[in-house]
Short mmCIF file of C-alpha atoms in Angstrom, two decimals:
data_model
loop_
_atom_site.label_atom_id
_atom_site.label_comp_id
_atom_site.label_asym_id
_atom_site.label_seq_id
_atom_site.Cartn_x
_atom_site.Cartn_y
_atom_site.Cartn_z
CA UNK A 17 51.86 13.64 26.70
CA UNK A 18 51.67 9.97 26.09
CA UNK A 19 52.06 8.20 29.45
CA UNK A 20 54.36 5.45 30.02
CA UNK A 21 53.05 2.20 30.12
CA UNK A 22 53.70 -0.05 33.33
CA UNK A 23 56.63 -2.61 32.42
CA UNK A 24 55.48 -5.77 31.21
CA UNK A 25 56.01 -8.31 33.91
CA UNK A 26 57.86 -11.20 32.19
CA UNK A 27 61.24 -9.41 31.46
CA UNK A 28 63.20 -11.57 33.60
CA UNK A 29 61.78 -14.79 32.01
CA UNK A 30 62.39 -13.49 28.50
CA UNK A 31 66.05 -12.24 29.42
CA UNK A 32 66.78 -15.77 31.21
CA UNK A 33 65.39 -17.70 28.11
CA UNK A 34 67.78 -15.70 25.96
CA UNK A 35 70.60 -16.82 28.26
CA UNK A 36 69.67 -20.16 27.55
CA UNK A 37 71.64 -19.37 24.20
CA UNK A 38 74.67 -19.14 25.74
CA UNK A 39 77.51 -21.15 24.62
CA UNK A 40 75.65 -21.90 21.46
CA UNK A 41 75.10 -18.40 20.15
CA UNK A 42 76.99 -14.92 20.47
CA UNK A 43 75.04 -12.39 22.41
CA UNK A 44 74.96 -10.07 19.70
CA UNK A 45 73.23 -12.90 17.73
CA UNK A 46 70.35 -13.36 20.09
CA UNK A 47 68.09 -10.86 18.48
CA UNK A 48 68.67 -12.93 15.26
CA UNK A 49 67.10 -16.04 16.64
CA UNK A 50 64.61 -14.68 19.04
CA UNK A 51 62.75 -11.99 17.02
CA UNK A 52 62.29 -13.91 13.91
CA UNK A 53 60.25 -16.59 15.99
CA UNK A 54 58.28 -13.40 17.73
CA UNK A 55 57.63 -12.26 14.44
CA UNK A 56 56.37 -15.83 13.10
CA UNK A 57 54.44 -16.19 16.25
CA UNK A 58 52.38 -12.82 15.70
CA UNK A 59 51.82 -13.44 12.10
CA UNK A 60 50.49 -16.81 13.11
CA UNK A 61 48.06 -15.45 15.53
CA UNK A 62 46.43 -12.95 13.63
CA UNK A 63 45.79 -15.28 11.08
CA UNK A 64 44.08 -17.79 13.69
CA UNK A 65 42.19 -14.40 14.85
CA UNK A 66 40.92 -13.55 11.59
CA UNK A 67 39.64 -16.94 10.85
CA UNK A 68 37.93 -17.33 14.40
CA UNK A 69 36.33 -14.16 13.33
CA UNK A 70 35.02 -15.37 10.20
CA UNK A 71 33.64 -18.72 11.96
CA UNK A 72 31.88 -16.75 14.59
CA UNK A 73 30.38 -14.75 11.78
CA UNK A 74 28.89 -17.87 10.03
CA UNK A 75 26.58 -18.13 13.32
CA UNK A 76 25.74 -14.46 13.91
CA UNK A 77 22.03 -13.97 12.20
CA UNK A 78 23.48 -10.27 11.79
CA UNK A 79 26.16 -10.93 9.98
CA UNK A 80 25.93 -11.25 6.01
CA UNK A 81 27.93 -14.17 6.13
CA UNK A 82 25.00 -16.05 8.11
CA UNK A 83 23.50 -18.73 6.49
CA UNK A 84 26.38 -19.85 4.06
CA UNK A 85 26.34 -23.19 2.61
CA UNK A 86 29.22 -25.45 3.97
CA UNK A 87 30.80 -24.81 0.62
CA UNK A 88 30.34 -21.24 0.66
CA UNK A 89 32.13 -21.07 4.12
CA UNK A 90 35.08 -23.11 3.03
CA UNK A 91 35.67 -20.76 0.14
CA UNK A 92 35.28 -17.33 2.68
CA UNK A 93 37.85 -19.20 4.82
CA UNK A 94 40.21 -19.60 2.07
CA UNK A 95 39.71 -16.71 0.14
CA UNK A 96 43.16 -14.36 0.87
CA UNK A 97 40.93 -11.13 0.27
CA UNK A 98 39.13 -11.98 3.64
CA UNK A 99 42.53 -11.67 5.56
CA UNK A 100 44.08 -8.92 3.27
CA UNK A 101 41.10 -6.60 4.39
CA UNK A 102 42.09 -6.97 7.73
CA UNK A 103 45.79 -6.64 7.03
CA UNK A 104 46.83 -10.43 7.77
CA UNK A 105 47.32 -13.21 5.57
CA UNK A 106 46.55 -16.95 5.12
CA UNK A 107 49.50 -18.75 7.09
CA UNK A 108 49.94 -22.44 5.85
CA UNK A 109 49.86 -25.04 8.85
CA UNK A 110 53.58 -25.55 8.73
CA UNK A 111 54.36 -21.91 8.93
CA UNK A 112 51.83 -21.62 11.99
CA UNK A 113 53.13 -21.24 15.58
CA UNK A 114 50.67 -23.77 16.70
CA UNK A 115 52.80 -26.51 14.26
CA UNK A 116 55.79 -25.11 16.04
CA UNK A 117 54.61 -25.50 19.41
CA UNK A 118 53.36 -29.25 18.53
CA UNK A 119 56.63 -30.20 17.45
CA UNK A 120 58.64 -28.43 19.82
CA UNK A 121 60.27 -31.62 21.46
CA UNK A 122 61.19 -33.21 18.07
CA UNK A 123 64.64 -33.80 17.56
CA UNK A 124 64.10 -32.09 13.94
CA UNK A 125 62.76 -28.72 15.42
CA UNK A 126 65.25 -26.85 13.87
CA UNK A 127 64.48 -28.11 10.27
CA UNK A 128 61.06 -27.37 10.83
CA UNK A 129 61.79 -23.64 12.29
CA UNK A 130 63.69 -22.97 9.16
CA UNK A 131 61.32 -24.49 6.89
CA UNK A 132 58.56 -22.55 8.39
CA UNK A 133 60.70 -19.55 7.88
CA UNK A 134 60.82 -20.09 4.47
CA UNK A 135 57.08 -20.88 4.13
CA UNK A 136 55.93 -17.46 5.87
CA UNK A 137 58.42 -15.55 3.95
CA UNK A 138 56.98 -16.80 0.44
CA UNK A 139 53.55 -16.11 1.91
CA UNK A 140 54.21 -12.71 2.95
CA UNK A 141 56.20 -11.87 -0.15
CA UNK A 142 53.51 -12.75 -2.40
CA UNK A 143 51.27 -9.84 -1.31
CA UNK A 144 53.98 -7.43 0.00
CA UNK A 145 57.25 -7.70 -1.83
CA UNK A 146 58.95 -5.30 0.89
CA UNK A 147 58.67 -8.06 3.08
CA UNK A 148 60.34 -10.65 1.09
CA UNK A 149 63.50 -12.05 2.63
CA UNK A 150 63.11 -10.91 6.08
CA UNK A 151 63.18 -14.46 7.66
CA UNK A 152 66.53 -16.31 6.46
CA UNK A 153 67.26 -19.93 7.37
CA UNK A 154 68.97 -19.63 10.29
CA UNK A 155 68.30 -22.53 13.14
CA UNK A 156 69.69 -25.48 11.25
CA UNK A 157 73.43 -24.31 10.62
CA UNK A 158 73.43 -22.81 14.38
CA UNK A 159 75.18 -24.48 17.40
CA UNK A 160 71.76 -24.65 19.11
CA UNK A 161 70.53 -27.74 20.28
CA UNK A 162 67.32 -28.95 19.35
CA UNK A 163 66.51 -28.81 23.30
CA UNK A 164 67.21 -25.05 23.40
CA UNK A 165 65.34 -24.49 20.40
CA UNK A 166 62.27 -26.15 21.83
CA UNK A 167 62.66 -24.51 25.09
CA UNK A 168 62.46 -21.30 23.56
CA UNK A 169 59.34 -21.93 21.37
CA UNK A 170 57.58 -23.33 24.78
CA UNK A 171 58.72 -20.07 26.66
CA UNK A 172 57.56 -17.82 23.90
CA UNK A 173 54.18 -19.87 23.82
CA UNK A 174 53.16 -18.67 27.25
CA UNK A 175 49.61 -17.02 27.20
CA UNK A 176 51.05 -13.82 28.73
CA UNK A 177 53.17 -13.23 25.54
CA UNK A 178 49.84 -14.31 23.37
CA UNK A 179 48.00 -11.66 21.09
CA UNK A 180 45.23 -13.88 20.79
CA UNK A 181 44.80 -14.23 24.53
CA UNK A 182 45.49 -10.45 25.07
CA UNK A 183 43.99 -8.73 22.15
CA UNK A 184 44.04 -5.18 23.58
CA UNK A 185 47.70 -5.26 24.74
CA UNK A 186 50.66 -4.65 22.42
CA UNK A 187 52.31 -7.50 24.21
CA UNK A 188 54.68 -8.63 21.10
CA UNK A 189 55.85 -5.13 19.88
CA UNK A 190 56.46 -4.72 23.79
CA UNK A 191 58.54 -7.95 23.93
CA UNK A 192 60.09 -6.97 20.68
CA UNK A 193 61.34 -3.52 21.96
CA UNK A 194 62.37 -5.27 25.30
CA UNK A 195 64.66 -7.80 23.33
CA UNK A 196 66.12 -4.82 21.22
CA UNK A 197 66.89 -3.12 24.61
CA UNK A 198 68.40 -6.02 26.23
CA UNK A 199 70.44 -7.05 23.07
CA UNK A 200 71.41 -3.52 22.80
CA UNK A 201 73.17 -3.77 26.10
CA UNK A 202 74.93 -7.26 24.73
CA UNK A 203 75.86 -5.75 21.71
CA UNK A 204 78.46 -2.96 22.91
CA UNK A 205 79.41 -0.55 20.50
CA UNK A 206 77.76 -2.38 18.04
CA UNK A 207 74.03 -1.50 19.04
CA UNK A 208 73.81 1.90 18.26
CA UNK A 209 73.36 0.91 14.86
CA UNK A 210 69.78 -0.30 15.53
CA UNK A 211 68.89 0.86 18.72
CA UNK A 212 68.04 4.32 19.95
CA UNK A 213 67.04 4.85 23.71
CA UNK A 214 63.28 5.10 23.93
CA UNK A 215 63.18 8.24 26.04
CA UNK A 216 65.25 10.10 23.69
CA UNK A 217 62.95 8.62 20.82
CA UNK A 218 59.93 9.85 22.57
CA UNK A 219 61.39 13.46 23.82
CA UNK A 220 62.29 14.00 19.98
CA UNK A 221 58.52 12.81 19.01
CA UNK A 222 56.79 14.87 21.41
CA UNK A 223 58.68 17.73 20.50
CA UNK A 224 58.15 18.01 16.59
CA UNK A 225 54.49 16.25 16.82
CA UNK A 226 54.19 14.06 13.69
CA UNK A 227 50.28 14.14 13.35
CA UNK A 228 50.29 13.82 9.77
CA UNK A 229 52.74 13.63 6.66
CA UNK A 230 55.53 11.94 5.49
CA UNK A 231 57.92 10.84 8.15
CA UNK A 232 61.79 10.08 7.42
CA UNK A 233 64.38 8.57 8.98
CA UNK A 234 67.75 8.57 6.67
CA UNK A 235 69.51 6.21 9.34
CA UNK A 236 66.28 3.98 10.34
CA UNK A 237 67.80 1.31 12.36
CA UNK A 238 65.24 -1.04 13.63
CA UNK A 239 62.61 1.73 13.05
CA UNK A 240 62.11 2.90 16.88
CA UNK A 241 61.77 6.39 15.32
CA UNK A 242 58.70 5.31 13.56
CA UNK A 243 57.09 2.86 16.11
CA UNK A 244 57.17 5.80 18.81
CA UNK A 245 55.46 8.06 16.12
CA UNK A 246 53.00 5.44 15.77
CA UNK A 247 52.55 5.39 19.68
CA UNK A 248 52.26 9.33 19.57
CA UNK A 249 49.48 9.37 16.96
CA UNK A 250 47.47 6.57 19.36
CA UNK A 251 48.00 8.36 22.07
CA UNK A 252 46.40 11.74 20.47
CA UNK A 253 43.47 9.95 18.54
CA UNK A 254 45.66 10.11 15.48
CA UNK A 255 45.06 7.79 12.42
CA UNK A 256 48.32 5.92 11.44
CA UNK A 257 46.85 5.89 7.78
CA UNK A 258 47.65 9.50 8.03
CA UNK A 259 51.41 9.19 7.73
CA UNK A 260 53.58 7.60 5.37
CA UNK A 261 56.81 6.01 6.44
CA UNK A 262 60.15 6.49 4.62
CA UNK A 263 63.68 5.05 5.77
CA UNK A 264 66.99 4.27 4.83
CA UNK A 265 69.47 1.61 6.46
CA UNK A 266 73.00 0.66 5.78
CA UNK A 267 73.00 -2.38 7.44
CA UNK A 268 70.69 -5.33 5.64
CA UNK A 269 70.49 -7.40 8.92
CA UNK A 270 69.22 -4.02 10.69
CA UNK A 271 66.92 -3.29 7.85
CA UNK A 272 65.33 -7.04 8.45
CA UNK A 273 64.89 -5.83 12.16
CA UNK A 274 63.11 -2.84 11.09
CA UNK A 275 60.96 -4.29 8.55
CA UNK A 276 59.64 -6.53 11.01
CA UNK A 277 59.28 -3.93 13.38
CA UNK A 278 56.88 -2.33 11.35
CA UNK A 279 54.95 -5.29 9.93
CA UNK A 280 54.19 -6.17 13.66
CA UNK A 281 52.36 -2.79 14.02
CA UNK A 282 50.67 -2.89 10.71
CA UNK A 283 52.67 0.18 9.45
CA UNK A 284 52.84 0.65 5.46
CA UNK A 285 56.83 1.62 4.54
CA UNK A 286 59.25 2.32 2.10
CA UNK A 287 62.60 1.46 3.61
CA UNK A 288 65.44 0.97 1.43
CA UNK A 289 69.20 -0.61 1.67
CA UNK A 290 71.80 1.98 1.36
CA UNK A 291 74.18 4.34 2.72
CA UNK A 292 72.39 7.68 3.24
CA UNK A 293 75.49 9.99 2.85
CA UNK A 294 76.72 8.82 -0.46
CA UNK A 295 73.68 6.61 -1.99
CA UNK A 296 70.60 8.59 -1.39
CA UNK A 297 67.71 6.32 -2.24
CA UNK A 298 65.20 9.16 -1.93
CA UNK A 299 66.45 12.00 -3.69
CA UNK A 300 63.08 13.35 -4.46
CA UNK A 301 61.47 13.15 -1.44
CA UNK A 302 60.27 16.20 1.01
CA UNK A 303 59.25 15.00 4.47
CA UNK A 304 57.04 16.72 6.82
CA UNK A 305 58.83 15.25 9.57
CA UNK A 306 62.45 14.02 9.85
CA UNK A 307 63.26 12.02 13.24
CA UNK A 308 67.15 10.55 13.09
CA UNK A 309 69.84 9.45 15.22
CA UNK A 310 72.56 8.96 12.44
CA UNK A 311 76.15 7.64 13.37
CA UNK A 312 78.32 10.11 15.38
CA UNK A 313 81.64 11.34 14.03
CA UNK A 314 81.97 9.27 11.02
CA UNK A 315 85.09 9.91 9.46
CA UNK A 316 86.83 8.72 6.37
CA UNK A 317 83.48 8.84 4.60
CA UNK A 318 84.70 9.79 1.41
CA UNK A 319 83.36 13.16 0.42
CA UNK A 320 85.21 13.19 -2.81
CA UNK A 321 82.73 10.71 -4.07
CA UNK A 322 79.85 13.11 -3.90
CA UNK A 323 78.94 15.05 -7.10
CA UNK A 324 80.28 18.55 -7.22
CA UNK A 325 76.78 19.80 -7.62
CA UNK A 326 75.27 17.69 -5.19
CA UNK A 327 71.93 19.41 -4.18
CA UNK A 328 72.09 18.60 -0.85
CA UNK A 329 75.33 20.86 -0.26
CA UNK A 330 74.93 24.52 1.25
CA UNK A 331 77.62 25.36 -0.95
CA UNK A 332 80.81 24.15 -2.61
CA UNK A 333 82.00 21.05 -1.91
CA UNK A 334 85.79 21.58 -0.56
CA UNK A 335 83.89 24.32 1.80
CA UNK A 336 80.94 22.40 3.32
CA UNK A 337 82.00 18.94 3.88
CA UNK A 338 85.27 17.14 5.56
CA UNK A 339 86.69 13.87 5.50
CA UNK A 340 87.33 14.10 9.21
CA UNK A 341 83.65 14.05 10.28
CA UNK A 342 80.23 13.50 8.57
CA UNK A 343 78.21 15.13 11.21
CA UNK A 344 77.13 18.19 8.81
CA UNK A 345 77.04 16.21 5.84
CA UNK A 346 74.13 14.57 7.79
CA UNK A 347 72.76 18.09 8.67
CA UNK A 348 72.52 18.86 4.94
CA UNK A 349 71.15 15.81 4.06
CA UNK A 350 68.50 15.83 6.47
CA UNK A 351 67.76 19.98 5.48
CA UNK A 352 67.40 18.84 1.75
CA UNK A 353 64.74 16.31 2.63
CA UNK A 354 62.41 18.62 4.41
CA UNK A 355 59.16 19.97 2.97
CA UNK A 356 58.67 23.52 2.84
CA UNK A 357 57.05 23.46 6.52
CA UNK A 358 58.96 20.44 7.48
CA UNK A 359 60.75 19.70 10.84
CA UNK A 360 63.44 17.64 11.75
CA UNK A 361 64.79 16.25 15.16
CA UNK A 362 68.27 15.40 14.85
CA UNK A 363 70.54 13.50 17.61
CA UNK A 364 73.96 14.65 17.05
CA UNK A 365 77.51 14.61 19.29
CA UNK A 366 77.73 17.68 21.42
CA UNK A 367 80.89 18.18 19.31
CA UNK A 368 78.80 19.35 16.53
CA UNK A 369 77.57 22.52 18.51
CA UNK A 370 81.12 23.73 18.67
CA UNK A 371 83.56 22.62 16.31
CA UNK A 372 85.70 24.75 14.58
CA UNK A 373 86.71 22.40 11.59
CA UNK A 374 86.06 24.62 8.51
CA UNK A 375 84.05 21.91 6.45
CA UNK A 376 81.77 21.73 9.61
CA UNK A 377 81.72 25.25 10.94
CA UNK A 378 80.85 26.48 7.66
CA UNK A 379 77.77 24.49 7.68
CA UNK A 380 76.71 25.76 11.03
CA UNK A 381 77.25 29.56 10.38
CA UNK A 382 75.25 28.96 7.30
CA UNK A 383 72.50 27.30 9.44
CA UNK A 384 72.41 30.13 11.84
CA UNK A 385 72.63 33.05 9.73
CA UNK A 386 69.70 31.55 7.25
CA UNK A 387 67.54 30.68 10.57
CA UNK A 388 67.35 26.86 9.95
CA UNK A 389 68.04 26.04 13.62
CA UNK A 390 64.72 26.18 15.81
CA UNK A 391 66.30 24.56 18.93
CA UNK A 392 69.18 23.20 20.51
CA UNK A 393 68.58 20.59 23.38
CA UNK A 394 71.72 19.26 25.53
CA UNK A 395 71.66 16.00 26.66
CA UNK A 396 72.75 14.23 29.90
CA UNK A 397 75.40 11.71 29.82
CA UNK A 398 74.97 7.86 30.15
CA UNK A 399 71.50 8.21 28.24
CA UNK A 400 73.24 5.46 25.52
CA UNK A 401 73.45 2.30 26.21
CA UNK A 402 76.41 1.91 23.49
CA UNK A 403 78.45 5.06 23.72
CA UNK A 404 79.76 7.52 26.21
CA UNK A 405 79.88 10.63 23.66
CA UNK A 406 77.87 13.24 24.89
CA UNK A 407 74.78 14.02 22.69
CA UNK A 408 72.22 16.86 22.22
CA UNK A 409 69.26 17.14 19.64
CA UNK A 410 69.01 19.80 16.77
CA UNK A 411 65.66 20.90 15.83
CA UNK A 412 65.69 22.19 12.41
CA UNK A 413 62.56 23.75 10.87
CA UNK A 414 61.30 25.36 7.30
CA UNK A 415 58.10 26.26 8.85
CA UNK A 416 59.41 29.52 11.31
CA UNK A 417 57.67 32.61 9.50
CA UNK A 418 54.38 32.19 11.80
CA UNK A 419 52.00 31.87 8.83
CA UNK A 420 50.42 28.45 9.59
CA UNK A 421 48.08 30.09 12.34
CA UNK A 422 49.90 27.62 14.91
CA UNK A 423 53.40 28.70 15.49
CA UNK A 424 54.50 32.26 15.80
CA UNK A 425 57.46 33.70 13.82
CA UNK A 426 60.80 32.82 15.25
CA UNK A 427 63.20 33.58 12.14
CA UNK A 428 65.70 35.33 14.63
CA UNK A 429 65.74 33.41 17.77
CA UNK A 430 67.25 30.05 18.72
CA UNK A 431 65.67 28.28 21.72
CA UNK A 432 68.50 26.61 23.86
CA UNK A 433 67.44 23.88 26.32
CA UNK A 434 69.80 22.34 28.86
CA UNK A 435 68.71 18.97 30.16
CA UNK A 436 72.72 18.36 31.20
CA UNK A 437 71.39 17.64 34.82
CA UNK A 438 68.02 15.81 34.30
CA UNK A 439 67.23 12.05 34.19
CA UNK A 440 67.79 9.53 36.93
CA UNK A 441 70.22 6.73 36.90
CA UNK A 442 68.48 3.55 35.96
CA UNK A 443 71.47 1.36 36.59
CA UNK A 444 75.51 2.09 36.99
CA UNK A 445 75.56 2.64 33.49
CA UNK A 446 72.09 3.92 32.03
CA UNK A 447 70.44 6.97 32.54
CA UNK A 448 66.68 7.51 31.73
CA UNK A 449 64.50 10.67 31.92
CA UNK A 450 61.46 10.65 33.84
CA UNK A 451 58.06 11.55 32.73
CA UNK A 452 58.50 15.20 34.36
CA UNK A 453 61.62 15.60 32.67
CA UNK A 454 60.04 15.08 29.17
CA UNK A 455 57.21 17.34 30.10
CA UNK A 456 59.43 19.99 31.38
CA UNK A 457 61.29 20.15 28.13
CA UNK A 458 58.68 19.43 25.68
CA UNK A 459 56.27 22.27 27.32
CA UNK A 460 59.13 24.88 27.21
CA UNK A 461 59.76 24.37 23.45
CA UNK A 462 55.89 24.50 22.93
CA UNK A 463 55.33 27.56 24.90
CA UNK A 464 58.13 29.06 22.65
CA UNK A 465 57.21 28.12 19.46
CA UNK A 466 53.26 28.06 19.60
CA UNK A 467 50.91 31.20 19.24
CA UNK A 468 49.58 31.51 22.69
CA UNK A 469 46.64 29.57 23.42
CA UNK A 470 44.89 28.06 26.53
CA UNK A 471 46.87 25.13 26.38
CA UNK A 472 50.35 26.49 26.83
CA UNK A 473 51.74 28.71 29.54
CA UNK A 474 53.07 31.90 28.51
CA UNK A 475 57.39 31.17 27.69
CA UNK A 476 59.70 32.54 29.95
CA UNK A 477 63.26 32.11 30.08
CA UNK A 478 64.69 29.68 32.94
CA UNK A 479 68.20 30.30 34.40
CA UNK A 480 69.84 26.96 34.15
CA UNK A 481 67.56 25.45 31.94
CA UNK A 482 66.08 27.30 28.82
CA UNK A 483 66.78 30.67 27.08
CA UNK A 484 65.61 32.02 23.61
CA UNK A 485 68.46 33.95 22.02
CA UNK A 486 68.67 36.04 19.11
CA UNK A 487 70.81 35.13 16.10
CA UNK A 488 72.91 38.24 17.09
CA UNK A 489 73.65 36.69 20.19
CA UNK A 490 74.54 33.34 18.60
CA UNK A 491 76.69 35.32 16.27
CA UNK A 492 78.88 37.14 19.04
CA UNK A 493 79.56 33.73 20.44
CA UNK A 494 81.03 32.76 17.36
CA UNK A 495 78.40 30.50 16.37
CA UNK A 496 78.70 28.08 19.43
CA UNK A 497 75.45 26.70 20.04
CA UNK A 498 76.23 24.95 23.54
CA UNK A 499 73.11 25.84 25.43
CA UNK A 500 75.12 25.94 28.97
CA UNK A 501 76.89 29.51 27.22
CA UNK A 502 72.81 31.02 26.90
CA UNK A 503 70.75 29.49 29.51
CA UNK A 504 73.38 30.56 32.61
CA UNK A 505 73.67 29.19 35.86
CA UNK A 506 70.51 28.03 37.70
CA UNK A 507 69.77 30.17 40.90
CA UNK A 508 70.52 28.10 43.97
CA UNK A 509 67.51 28.16 46.70
CA UNK A 510 68.74 29.91 49.94
CA UNK A 511 68.11 27.75 52.66
CA UNK A 512 68.11 30.69 55.40
CA UNK A 513 71.09 29.30 57.35
CA UNK A 514 73.78 32.01 57.98
CA UNK A 515 77.29 31.34 56.38
CA UNK A 516 78.87 31.34 59.78
CA UNK A 517 76.49 28.55 61.23
CA UNK A 518 77.09 26.44 58.18
CA UNK A 519 80.79 26.79 58.87
CA UNK A 520 80.87 25.48 62.26
CA UNK A 521 78.51 22.55 61.25
CA UNK A 522 81.09 21.47 58.83
CA UNK A 523 83.71 21.92 61.69
CA UNK A 524 82.00 19.79 63.72
CA UNK A 525 81.51 17.17 61.07
CA UNK A 526 85.12 17.11 60.07
CA UNK A 527 86.43 16.53 63.81
CA UNK A 528 84.05 13.57 64.24
CA UNK A 529 85.29 12.20 60.92
CA UNK A 530 88.97 12.50 62.24
CA UNK A 531 87.93 10.96 65.51
CA UNK A 532 86.49 7.99 63.85
CA UNK A 533 89.41 7.72 61.72
CA UNK A 534 91.92 7.56 64.52
CA UNK A 535 89.76 4.85 66.35
CA UNK A 536 89.85 2.78 63.02
CA UNK A 537 93.42 3.19 62.91
CA UNK A 538 93.92 1.84 66.48
CA UNK A 539 91.42 -1.15 66.18
CA UNK A 540 93.50 -2.14 62.82
CA UNK A 541 96.80 -1.86 64.59
CA UNK A 542 95.25 -3.98 67.56
CA UNK A 543 94.06 -6.63 65.11
CA UNK A 544 97.72 -6.85 63.86
CA UNK A 545 99.10 -7.23 67.51
CA UNK A 546 96.85 -10.35 67.70
CA UNK A 547 98.56 -12.35 65.01
#
């Protein structure tokens, strides 16, 4: 599995810098000011690095550029193709980070930043139209002072945060993720629109293993699913040119974050604006992998606006939708977008595993009977920064017939994994999975799903953790999918202490606590007498 990298050592400074914006910018808007600056810095440094590379080549006898005349050198340095071949662009001086840094103390720095955004936006849009409009003018009309803006630029200019100074590190990408996470805390309930906790995304990616093909997220938020897929590829020696990224997002501001996030990592993509439930922007897309965390329990989403013959529906619209909850319309949407061998990992509210609402249960029953569900993973509470709604992961797959030479046939089974007792509290509000938690769940799924091989231990049911149920067993449970129904109770380890001995110990402890309580009461009364 991908190993978790050590934390970057400048989180505190970055968060303190964001706090400097307090009073002038609402916390839920921090990202709107910081992340575009990070993006501009990244693009600017990449341009500088490529320019330095060309200048070094002029002096290298082994290079094709060696011996060029002064005019030819200038031509090469101003040739856009020399930069495009390295996925970078010629950045006009007034849109470079160096220019902003040199002018950070000026009173008109807010104007200069907005002008830099305009220039960079125009430069990128000329070569990649999908990036047009990702850098809006926001600093001049903000309540930020010039001093605050200059301070922010100076902080982000630190060598620790430089791709040029640390070419082997994904520093800016990690800074970007850090701010996304921190801002998600500040955003409160609205943050779920663009942020899925990293440990959940990683669990999903490691389970379905998107090595190559089309990856789709119909509620892509900031693009975290795509970024984690890229990390998975890099960790396994894959090539990002073997994946194609497709996404849809309902909110324009969040879509801009997604585009910046993907562009920072040199990923090509097709992400579109729109409500996936009612405005499917990719009606013909058949994805090899779907990774998605759709909004939970959306009510009043107007299924009446769907065409009666909507190809996503498993049956009559009146029987397979409900205006009270869109969870299972999401499921039908994802299934319709899977290729013939595609697999989907879907974060979903726990209620979807047991709901008896007709429009939802009909879909769940259909999915069970037709062998669409590969696995169900129950998650622990407090994994999400922004919601207390318990969640689970549905793994859906069209690749269950055992004919691909990699996976065994499992059309008559569903694997249930219960992770509800796993993870550790990172803070009072937030739980995260440890590496061992992820490995245990992923290995159980792969051992059950894959044909036996030297890399996988044989699958075995584990009390309290995982169980491979037949469809008949699930049908007998009225199609309820809660893992706890199937995995049973974990066997407790016998500590070898006889019951009578344990009882005596407890009795002695209780007596001691009573005695301490009496002492405390007496001391309190004595203190009152002294007044």
